[in-house]
Coordinates of C-alpha atoms and ligand atoms in Angstrom, one line a residue:
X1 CA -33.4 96.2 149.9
X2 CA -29.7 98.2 149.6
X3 CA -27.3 96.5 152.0
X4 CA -24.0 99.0 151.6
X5 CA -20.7 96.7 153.3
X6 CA -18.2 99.7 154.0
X7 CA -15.1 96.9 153.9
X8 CA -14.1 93.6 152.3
X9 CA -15.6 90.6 153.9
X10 CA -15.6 87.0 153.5
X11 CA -17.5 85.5 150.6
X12 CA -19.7 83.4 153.0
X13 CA -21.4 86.8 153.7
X14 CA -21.8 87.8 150.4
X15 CA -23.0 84.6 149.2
X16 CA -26.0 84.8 151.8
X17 CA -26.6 88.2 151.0
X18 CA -27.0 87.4 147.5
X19 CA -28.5 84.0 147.7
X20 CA -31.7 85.9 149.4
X21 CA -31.6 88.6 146.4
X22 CA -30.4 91.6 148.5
X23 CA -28.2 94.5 146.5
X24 CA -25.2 95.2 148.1
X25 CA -23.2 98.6 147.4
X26 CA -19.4 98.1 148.0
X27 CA -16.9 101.3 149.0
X28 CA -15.1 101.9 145.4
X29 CA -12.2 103.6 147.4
X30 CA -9.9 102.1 149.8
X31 CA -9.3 104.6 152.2
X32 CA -13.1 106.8 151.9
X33 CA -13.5 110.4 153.2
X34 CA -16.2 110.7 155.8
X35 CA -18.3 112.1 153.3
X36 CA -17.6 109.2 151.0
X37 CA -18.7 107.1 153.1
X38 CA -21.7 108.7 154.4
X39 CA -23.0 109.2 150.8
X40 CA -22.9 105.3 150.3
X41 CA -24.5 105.1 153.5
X42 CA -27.5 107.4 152.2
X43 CA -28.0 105.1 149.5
X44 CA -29.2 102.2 151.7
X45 CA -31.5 100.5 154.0
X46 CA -29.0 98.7 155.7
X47 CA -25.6 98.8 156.9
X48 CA -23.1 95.9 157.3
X49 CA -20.6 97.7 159.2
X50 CA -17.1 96.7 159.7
X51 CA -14.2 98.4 161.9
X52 CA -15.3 100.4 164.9
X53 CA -14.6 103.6 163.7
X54 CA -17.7 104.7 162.4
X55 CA -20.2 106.0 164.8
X56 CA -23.9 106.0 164.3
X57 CA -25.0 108.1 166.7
X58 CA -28.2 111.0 166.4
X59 CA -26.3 113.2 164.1
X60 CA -25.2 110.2 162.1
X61 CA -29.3 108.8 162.0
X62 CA -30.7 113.0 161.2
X63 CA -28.2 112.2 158.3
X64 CA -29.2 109.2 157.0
X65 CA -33.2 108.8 157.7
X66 CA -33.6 105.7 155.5
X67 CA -31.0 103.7 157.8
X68 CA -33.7 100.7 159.4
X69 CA -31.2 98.9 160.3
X70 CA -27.3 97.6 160.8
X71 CA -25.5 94.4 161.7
X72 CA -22.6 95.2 163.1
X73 CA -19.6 92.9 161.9
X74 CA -18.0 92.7 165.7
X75 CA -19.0 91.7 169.2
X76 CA -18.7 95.0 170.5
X77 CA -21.1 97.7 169.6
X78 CA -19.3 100.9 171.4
X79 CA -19.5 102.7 168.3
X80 CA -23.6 102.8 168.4
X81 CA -25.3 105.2 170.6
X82 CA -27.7 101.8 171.6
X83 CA -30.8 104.4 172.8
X84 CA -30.9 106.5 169.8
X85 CA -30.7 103.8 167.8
X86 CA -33.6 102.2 169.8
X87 CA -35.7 105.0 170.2
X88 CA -35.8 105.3 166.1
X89 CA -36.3 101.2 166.1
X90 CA -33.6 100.7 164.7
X91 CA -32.4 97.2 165.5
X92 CA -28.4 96.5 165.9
X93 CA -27.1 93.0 165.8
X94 CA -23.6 91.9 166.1
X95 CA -21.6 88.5 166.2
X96 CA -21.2 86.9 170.1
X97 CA -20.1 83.6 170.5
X98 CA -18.2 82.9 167.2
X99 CA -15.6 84.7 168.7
X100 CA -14.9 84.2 172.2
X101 CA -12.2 81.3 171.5
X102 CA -10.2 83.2 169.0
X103 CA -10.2 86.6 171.3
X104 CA -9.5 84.6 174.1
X105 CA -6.9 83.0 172.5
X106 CA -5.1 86.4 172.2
X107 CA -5.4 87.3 175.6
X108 CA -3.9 83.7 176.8
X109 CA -1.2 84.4 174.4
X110 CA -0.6 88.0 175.6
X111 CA -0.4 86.8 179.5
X112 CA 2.4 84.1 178.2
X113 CA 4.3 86.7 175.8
X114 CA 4.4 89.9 178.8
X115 CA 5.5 87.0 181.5
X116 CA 8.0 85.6 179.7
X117 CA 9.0 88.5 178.1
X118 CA 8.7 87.1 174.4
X119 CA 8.3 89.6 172.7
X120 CA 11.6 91.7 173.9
X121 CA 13.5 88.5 173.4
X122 CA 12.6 88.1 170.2
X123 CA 13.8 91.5 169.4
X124 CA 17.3 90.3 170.9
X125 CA 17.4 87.7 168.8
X126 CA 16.7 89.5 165.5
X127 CA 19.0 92.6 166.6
X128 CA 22.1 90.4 167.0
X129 CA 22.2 90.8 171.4
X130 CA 21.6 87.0 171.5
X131 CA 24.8 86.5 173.8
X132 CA 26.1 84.1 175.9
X133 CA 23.9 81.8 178.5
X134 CA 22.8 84.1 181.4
X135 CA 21.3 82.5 184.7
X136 CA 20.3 86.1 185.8
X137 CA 19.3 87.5 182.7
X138 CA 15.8 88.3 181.5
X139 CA 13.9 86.0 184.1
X140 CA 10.5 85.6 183.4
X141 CA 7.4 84.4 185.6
X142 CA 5.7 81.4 186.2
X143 CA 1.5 81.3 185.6
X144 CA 1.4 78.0 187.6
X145 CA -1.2 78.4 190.4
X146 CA -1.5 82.2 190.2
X147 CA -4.7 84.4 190.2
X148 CA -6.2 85.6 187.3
X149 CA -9.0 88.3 187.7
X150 CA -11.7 88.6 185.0
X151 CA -12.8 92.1 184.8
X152 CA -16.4 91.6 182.6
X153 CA -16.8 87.5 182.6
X154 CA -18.7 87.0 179.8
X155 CA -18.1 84.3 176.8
X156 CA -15.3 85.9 176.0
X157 CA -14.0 86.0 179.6
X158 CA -15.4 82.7 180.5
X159 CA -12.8 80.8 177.6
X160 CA -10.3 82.8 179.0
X161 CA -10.6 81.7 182.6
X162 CA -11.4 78.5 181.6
X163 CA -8.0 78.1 179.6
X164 CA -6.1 79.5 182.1
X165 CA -7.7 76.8 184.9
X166 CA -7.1 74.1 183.0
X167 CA -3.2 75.1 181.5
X168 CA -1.8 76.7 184.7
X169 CA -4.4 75.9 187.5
X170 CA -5.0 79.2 187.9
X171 CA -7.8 80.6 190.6
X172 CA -10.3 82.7 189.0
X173 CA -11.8 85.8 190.8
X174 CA -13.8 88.1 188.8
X175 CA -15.8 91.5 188.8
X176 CA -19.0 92.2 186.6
X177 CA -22.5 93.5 186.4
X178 CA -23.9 90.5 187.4
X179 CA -22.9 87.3 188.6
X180 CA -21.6 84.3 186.4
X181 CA -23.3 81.4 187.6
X182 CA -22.0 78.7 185.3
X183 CA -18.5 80.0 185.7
X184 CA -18.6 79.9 189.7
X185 CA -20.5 76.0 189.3
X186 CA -17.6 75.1 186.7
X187 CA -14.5 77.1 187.1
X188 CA -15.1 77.8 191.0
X189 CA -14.5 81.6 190.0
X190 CA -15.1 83.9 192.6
X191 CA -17.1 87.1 192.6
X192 CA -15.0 89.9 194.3
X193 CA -15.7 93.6 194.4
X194 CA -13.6 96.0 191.9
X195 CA -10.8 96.9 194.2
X196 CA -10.4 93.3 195.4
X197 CA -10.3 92.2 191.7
X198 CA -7.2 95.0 191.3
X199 CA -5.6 94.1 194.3
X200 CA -5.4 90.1 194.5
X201 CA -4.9 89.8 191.0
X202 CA -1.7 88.5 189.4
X203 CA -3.4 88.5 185.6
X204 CA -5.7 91.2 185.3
X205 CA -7.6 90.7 181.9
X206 CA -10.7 92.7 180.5
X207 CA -13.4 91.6 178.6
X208 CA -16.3 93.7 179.3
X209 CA -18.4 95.7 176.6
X210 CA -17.3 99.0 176.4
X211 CA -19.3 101.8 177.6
X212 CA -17.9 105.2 178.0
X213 CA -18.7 105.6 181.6
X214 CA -16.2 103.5 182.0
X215 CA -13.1 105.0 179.8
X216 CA -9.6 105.1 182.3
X217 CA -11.7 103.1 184.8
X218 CA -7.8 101.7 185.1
X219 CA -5.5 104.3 185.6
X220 CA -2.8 105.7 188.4
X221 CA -5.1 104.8 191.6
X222 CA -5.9 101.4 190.7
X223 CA -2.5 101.0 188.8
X224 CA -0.9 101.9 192.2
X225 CA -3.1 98.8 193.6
X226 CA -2.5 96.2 191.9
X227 CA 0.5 93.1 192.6
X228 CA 4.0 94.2 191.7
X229 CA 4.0 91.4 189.5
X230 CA 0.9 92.3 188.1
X231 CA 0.3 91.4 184.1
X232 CA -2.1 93.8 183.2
X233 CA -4.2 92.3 179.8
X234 CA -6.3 94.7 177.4
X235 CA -8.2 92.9 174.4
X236 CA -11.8 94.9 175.3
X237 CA -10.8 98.5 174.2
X238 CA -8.5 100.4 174.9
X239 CA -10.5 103.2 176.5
X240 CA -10.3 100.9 179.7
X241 CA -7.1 101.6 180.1
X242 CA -5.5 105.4 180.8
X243 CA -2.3 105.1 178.3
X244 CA 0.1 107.7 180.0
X245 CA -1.1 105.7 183.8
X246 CA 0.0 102.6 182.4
X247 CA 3.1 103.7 181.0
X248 CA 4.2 105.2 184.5
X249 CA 2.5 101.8 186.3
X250 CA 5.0 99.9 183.7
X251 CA 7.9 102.1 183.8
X252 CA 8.4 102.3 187.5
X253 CA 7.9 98.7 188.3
X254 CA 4.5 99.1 189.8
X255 CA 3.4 96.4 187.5
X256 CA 5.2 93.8 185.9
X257 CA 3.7 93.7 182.6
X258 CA 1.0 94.7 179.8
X259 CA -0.1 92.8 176.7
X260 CA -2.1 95.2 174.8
X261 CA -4.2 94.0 171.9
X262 CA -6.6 97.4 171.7
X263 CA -4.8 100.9 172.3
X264 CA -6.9 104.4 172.4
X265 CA -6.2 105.7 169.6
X266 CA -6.2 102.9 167.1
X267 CA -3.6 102.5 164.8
X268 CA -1.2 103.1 168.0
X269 CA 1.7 105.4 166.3
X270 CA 5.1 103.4 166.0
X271 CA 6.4 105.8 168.0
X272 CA 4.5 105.6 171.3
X273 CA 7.0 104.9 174.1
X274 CA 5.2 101.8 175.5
X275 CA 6.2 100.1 172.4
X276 CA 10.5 100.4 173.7
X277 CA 9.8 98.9 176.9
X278 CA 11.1 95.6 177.7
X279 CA 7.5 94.6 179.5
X280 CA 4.8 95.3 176.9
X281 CA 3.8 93.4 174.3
X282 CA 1.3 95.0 171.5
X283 CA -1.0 93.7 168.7
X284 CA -2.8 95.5 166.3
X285 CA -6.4 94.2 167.5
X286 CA -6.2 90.7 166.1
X287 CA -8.6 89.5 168.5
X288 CA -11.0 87.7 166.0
X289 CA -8.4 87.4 163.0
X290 CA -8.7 83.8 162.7
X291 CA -10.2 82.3 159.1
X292 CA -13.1 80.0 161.8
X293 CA -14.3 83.5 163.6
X294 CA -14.4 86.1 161.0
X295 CA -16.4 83.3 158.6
X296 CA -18.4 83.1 161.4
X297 CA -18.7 86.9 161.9
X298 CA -19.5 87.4 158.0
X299 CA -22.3 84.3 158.3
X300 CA -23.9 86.0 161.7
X301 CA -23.7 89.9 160.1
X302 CA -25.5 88.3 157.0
X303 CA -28.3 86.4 158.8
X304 CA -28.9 89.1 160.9
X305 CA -30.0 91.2 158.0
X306 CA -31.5 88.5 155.9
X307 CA -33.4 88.2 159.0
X308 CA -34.6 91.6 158.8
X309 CA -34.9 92.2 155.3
X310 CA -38.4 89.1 156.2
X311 CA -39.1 91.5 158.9
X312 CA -38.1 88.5 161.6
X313 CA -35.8 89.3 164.5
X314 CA -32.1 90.0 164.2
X315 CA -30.6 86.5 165.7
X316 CA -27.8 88.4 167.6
X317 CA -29.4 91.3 168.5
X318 CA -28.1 93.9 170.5
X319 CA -31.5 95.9 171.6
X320 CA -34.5 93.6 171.5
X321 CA -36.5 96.5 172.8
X322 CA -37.2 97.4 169.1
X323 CA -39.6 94.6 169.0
X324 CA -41.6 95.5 171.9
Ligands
DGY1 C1 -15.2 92.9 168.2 O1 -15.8 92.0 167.6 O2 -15.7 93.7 169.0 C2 -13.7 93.0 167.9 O3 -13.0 93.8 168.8 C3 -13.5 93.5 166.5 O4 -14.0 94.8 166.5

């Protein structure tokens, strides 16, 4: 069985690729044309597929009929059209769990860097306007007691709220699909409806999976709602968020901050104006780029297909319904 890995990963997911005899077909070129990349794709049975730019959707499958199946080297699985996919049993498996801490780490860091505003004075510091001791000057805000609102509490957003509890007391309200049972038993989080979630908040932060019903779901209107000294928190995707909304939201002091670690498009150019404002802090999607979690992510993505190359189910699989 062909397994083609479109990126470098680590060797723990070669090794287990190779200790169960599969032959894997590596990108020879750094930066591959569309076409380049499909062609390798033609040549196998499986993908392991890293970066979320590729999308496998009914005119990427009526192009490569020989795809049965891809492990997905992420969480998030936005880039698959999940039905299609099904309908041609096609199982999809990606990597939960391994890494909730580390992407929940960035958006704890974020909230800290946007309300102390670390970022812009760190850019003082290393353009020389360190001056004298200012009791006025660049006042941040305290986290101690405030409310942070989960939008999508999953494991990901479970860490988060759970760090946030236990660092700064936080409350926890949340909104989501369903309810979170353990996280209202453990971290007393509250269920609240989407506006409430937008307008109580002090910290909003999303974790949900993407879906694109839900692209700008925050934008001017709910922008306009939420706390004056609302942090606003974005390590999902950055479709959640309308860009030029949030720039006005941030601009005009109807929020306090953003910590952005997904943008729409991604790279976000060096020239977009959120980057010059005092109140925003952005990383370039470094959610899981920890050596533990992308081991972890290589070691799931692996399984998954050693898994399917002995026709057993994915262990992280995304749409169980191809077994039915
Ligand atoms: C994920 O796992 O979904 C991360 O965002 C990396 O793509």
């Amino acid at each position: 069985m062909k397994v083609f890995i479109n990126k470098r990963i680590p060797q723990i997911g070669i090794d287990i690729l190779k200790e169960n005899n599969l032959e894997i077909i590596t990108q020879e070129t750094e930066h591959p044309t569309y076409q380049e990349w499909l062609e390798n794709c033609k040549k196998a049975d499986v993908l392991l597929s890293v970066g979320g730019k590729n999308k496998y959707d009914k005119a990427f499958f009526d192009a490569c009929p020989d795809i049965k199946a891809i492990a997905l080297f992420s969480v998030g699985f936005d880039q698959v059209d999940i039905a299609e996919a099904t309908k041609r049993k096609i199982p999809i498996g990606n990597t939960p769990d391994v890494l909730s801490r580390a992407t929940s780490d960035v958006a704890f860091l974020l909230m800290q860097m946007v309300s102390r505003k670390a970022n812009y004075n760190i850019e003082k510091v290393k353009s020389g306007n360190w001056k004298d001791f200012d009791a006025l000057e660049e006042l941040g805000q305290e986290l101690y007691g405030k409310t942070l609102g989960v939008f999508g509490l999953g494991r990901i957003g479970f860490e988060m709220a759970e760090k946030c509890k236990a660092a700064f007391g936080m409350n926890i309200i949340y909104h989501n699909r369903s309810h979170n049972e353990q996280a209202e038993k453990e971290l007393d989080a509250k269920y609240v409806s989407f506006d409430e979630l937008t307008q109580q908040s002090d910290i909003i932060s999303i974790h949900a999976n993407y879906t694109p019903e839900q692209a700008d779901i925050f934008n001017k209107s709910v922008f306009e709602k939420m706390k004056k000294n609302a942090i606003f928190i974005n390590t999902a995707r950055g479709g959640f968020h309308n860009e030029t909304d949030l720039l006005e939201a941030l601009k005009s002091g109807k929020i306090w901050g953003a910590g952005l670690d997904v943008t729409n498009p991604e790279p976000m150019d060096k020239t977009n104006p959120l980057l010059q404002l005092p109140n925003v802090c952005v990383l370039p999607h470094i959610g899981s780029a920890t050596i533990e979690a992308r081991n972890g992510m290589a070691k799931l993505a692996s399984e998954n297909i050693v898994a399917f190359s002995k026709d057993e189910k994915m262990p992280t699989i995304v749409n169980p319904k191809v077994y039915d």
